[in-house]
Amino acid sequence: MTTTAKFLAVTLDCAEPKRLAEFYAAVFGYEVQYAEDEYAGIGDGTMSIYFQKNPERRPAAWPGPDKQFHLDVRVPDVETAVKEYLELGASRPDFQPGEGNWTVLADPEGHLFCVCPARD
């Protein structure tokens, strides 16, 4: 039998942990729980996202084979959320895959995330 693990957090490498923590805290409505130059963290008591300084990290080209992961988020209104996230510092890549009703964005450091509609 395999030991069952409980998910603790996801950690994103980035150049500016405090800045990225503030961006995602606004996106998710989480509190910034810890913020230093080398490391920052946000969470809601159940889920946490950590940000670790890696000044040499370079975002993968999109589209392209080097992308390793992306986040998916659900929102009540995709168009409104996209507008707000762009105002927070996200960018919208030219390439938008498929005929879906979601939008691909990149956070201020180039990590991709998909903004998806809430389920009915």
CSV table of C-alpha atoms in Angstrom, one decimal:
chain,number,residue,atom,x,y,z
A,1,MET,CA,0.0,0.0,0.0
A,2,THR,CA,1.2,3.5,-0.8
A,3,THR,CA,1.3,6.1,1.9
A,4,THR,CA,-1.5,8.6,1.3
A,5,ALA,CA,-0.3,12.2,1.3
A,6,LYS,CA,-2.3,15.4,2.1
A,7,PHE,CA,-1.7,18.3,-0.3
A,8,LEU,CA,0.0,21.1,1.5
A,9,ALA,CA,0.8,23.8,-1.0
A,10,VAL,CA,2.2,24.6,-4.4
A,11,THR,CA,5.4,26.7,-4.7
A,12,LEU,CA,6.2,28.9,-7.6
A,13,ASP,CA,9.7,30.0,-8.5
A,14,CYS,CA,9.9,33.7,-9.2
A,15,ALA,CA,12.1,36.8,-9.2
A,16,GLU,CA,10.0,38.8,-6.8
A,17,PRO,CA,8.2,36.6,-4.2
A,18,LYS,CA,6.4,39.5,-2.4
A,19,ARG,CA,5.1,41.0,-5.6
A,20,LEU,CA,3.7,37.7,-6.9
A,21,ALA,CA,2.2,36.9,-3.4
A,22,GLU,CA,0.3,40.2,-3.6
A,23,PHE,CA,-0.9,39.5,-7.1
A,24,TYR,CA,-2.3,36.0,-6.2
A,25,ALA,CA,-3.6,37.2,-2.9
A,26,ALA,CA,-5.8,39.6,-4.8
A,27,VAL,CA,-6.8,37.0,-7.4
A,28,PHE,CA,-7.8,34.4,-4.8
A,29,GLY,CA,-8.9,36.7,-2.0
A,30,TYR,CA,-6.2,35.0,0.3
A,31,GLU,CA,-4.2,36.7,3.0
A,32,VAL,CA,-0.5,37.3,2.6
A,33,GLN,CA,0.8,35.1,5.5
A,34,TYR,CA,4.5,35.6,5.1
A,35,ALA,CA,6.5,38.0,2.8
A,36,GLU,CA,10.3,38.3,2.7
A,37,ASP,CA,12.6,39.1,-0.2
A,38,GLU,CA,13.5,35.3,-0.6
A,39,TYR,CA,10.1,33.7,0.2
A,40,ALA,CA,6.4,34.6,0.5
A,41,GLY,CA,3.2,32.7,1.2
A,42,ILE,CA,-0.5,33.2,0.9
A,43,GLY,CA,-3.4,31.1,2.0
A,44,ASP,CA,-7.0,30.8,3.3
A,45,GLY,CA,-6.4,28.3,6.1
A,46,THR,CA,-6.9,25.3,3.8
A,47,MET,CA,-4.9,26.0,0.7
A,48,SER,CA,-1.5,27.7,0.5
A,49,ILE,CA,0.6,29.0,-2.4
A,50,TYR,CA,4.3,29.8,-1.7
A,51,PHE,CA,6.6,31.9,-3.8
A,52,GLN,CA,10.4,31.2,-3.8
A,53,LYS,CA,13.0,33.5,-5.2
A,54,ASN,CA,14.7,32.2,-8.3
A,55,PRO,CA,16.1,35.2,-10.2
A,56,GLU,CA,17.3,32.9,-13.1
A,57,ARG,CA,13.8,31.5,-13.8
A,58,ARG,CA,12.6,32.3,-17.3
A,59,PRO,CA,9.0,31.8,-18.4
A,60,ALA,CA,8.4,29.2,-21.0
A,61,ALA,CA,7.3,30.4,-24.4
A,62,TRP,CA,3.5,30.1,-25.0
A,63,PRO,CA,2.6,28.1,-26.9
A,64,GLY,CA,5.5,25.8,-26.7
A,65,PRO,CA,6.9,22.5,-25.4
A,66,ASP,CA,8.7,24.0,-22.3
A,67,LYS,CA,5.5,24.8,-20.3
A,68,GLN,CA,5.5,22.5,-17.3
A,69,PHE,CA,2.2,23.4,-15.6
A,70,HIS,CA,-0.5,26.0,-15.4
A,71,LEU,CA,-3.2,26.9,-12.9
A,72,ASP,CA,-6.9,26.8,-13.6
A,73,VAL,CA,-9.3,29.1,-11.7
A,74,ARG,CA,-13.1,29.3,-11.8
A,75,VAL,CA,-14.8,32.7,-11.7
A,76,PRO,CA,-18.4,33.9,-11.9
A,77,ASP,CA,-17.7,36.1,-14.9
A,78,VAL,CA,-14.7,35.4,-17.1
A,79,GLU,CA,-14.7,38.8,-18.9
A,80,THR,CA,-14.8,40.8,-15.7
A,81,ALA,CA,-12.2,38.7,-14.0
A,82,VAL,CA,-9.8,38.9,-17.0
A,83,LYS,CA,-10.2,42.7,-17.0
A,84,GLU,CA,-9.4,42.9,-13.3
A,85,TYR,CA,-6.5,40.5,-13.5
A,86,LEU,CA,-5.0,42.5,-16.3
A,87,GLU,CA,-5.3,45.6,-14.2
A,88,LEU,CA,-3.4,43.7,-11.4
A,89,GLY,CA,-0.5,43.1,-13.8
A,90,ALA,CA,-1.4,39.9,-15.7
A,91,SER,CA,-1.0,39.7,-19.5
A,92,ARG,CA,-3.0,38.0,-22.1
A,93,PRO,CA,-1.0,35.9,-24.6
A,94,ASP,CA,-1.9,36.2,-28.2
A,95,PHE,CA,-2.4,32.5,-28.5
A,96,GLN,CA,-5.7,31.4,-27.0
A,97,PRO,CA,-6.4,27.6,-27.6
A,98,GLY,CA,-9.6,26.0,-28.7
A,99,GLU,CA,-13.1,27.3,-28.8
A,100,GLY,CA,-13.5,27.3,-25.1
A,101,ASN,CA,-15.2,29.9,-22.9
A,102,TRP,CA,-12.0,30.4,-20.9
A,103,THR,CA,-9.1,32.8,-21.3
A,104,VAL,CA,-5.4,32.0,-20.8
A,105,LEU,CA,-3.5,34.7,-18.9
A,106,ALA,CA,0.1,35.0,-17.6
A,107,ASP,CA,0.8,36.4,-14.2
A,108,PRO,CA,3.3,39.2,-13.8
A,109,GLU,CA,6.2,36.8,-14.0
A,110,GLY,CA,4.9,34.7,-16.9
A,111,HIS,CA,3.3,31.7,-15.1
A,112,LEU,CA,0.2,30.8,-17.1
A,113,PHE,CA,-3.2,30.4,-15.7
A,114,CYS,CA,-6.6,29.7,-17.3
A,115,VAL,CA,-9.6,31.8,-16.2
A,116,CYS,CA,-12.6,29.4,-16.5
A,117,PRO,CA,-16.3,30.0,-15.9
A,118,ALA,CA,-18.1,28.7,-12.8
A,119,ARG,CA,-20.1,25.6,-13.3
A,120,ASP,CA,-23.8,25.9,-13.5
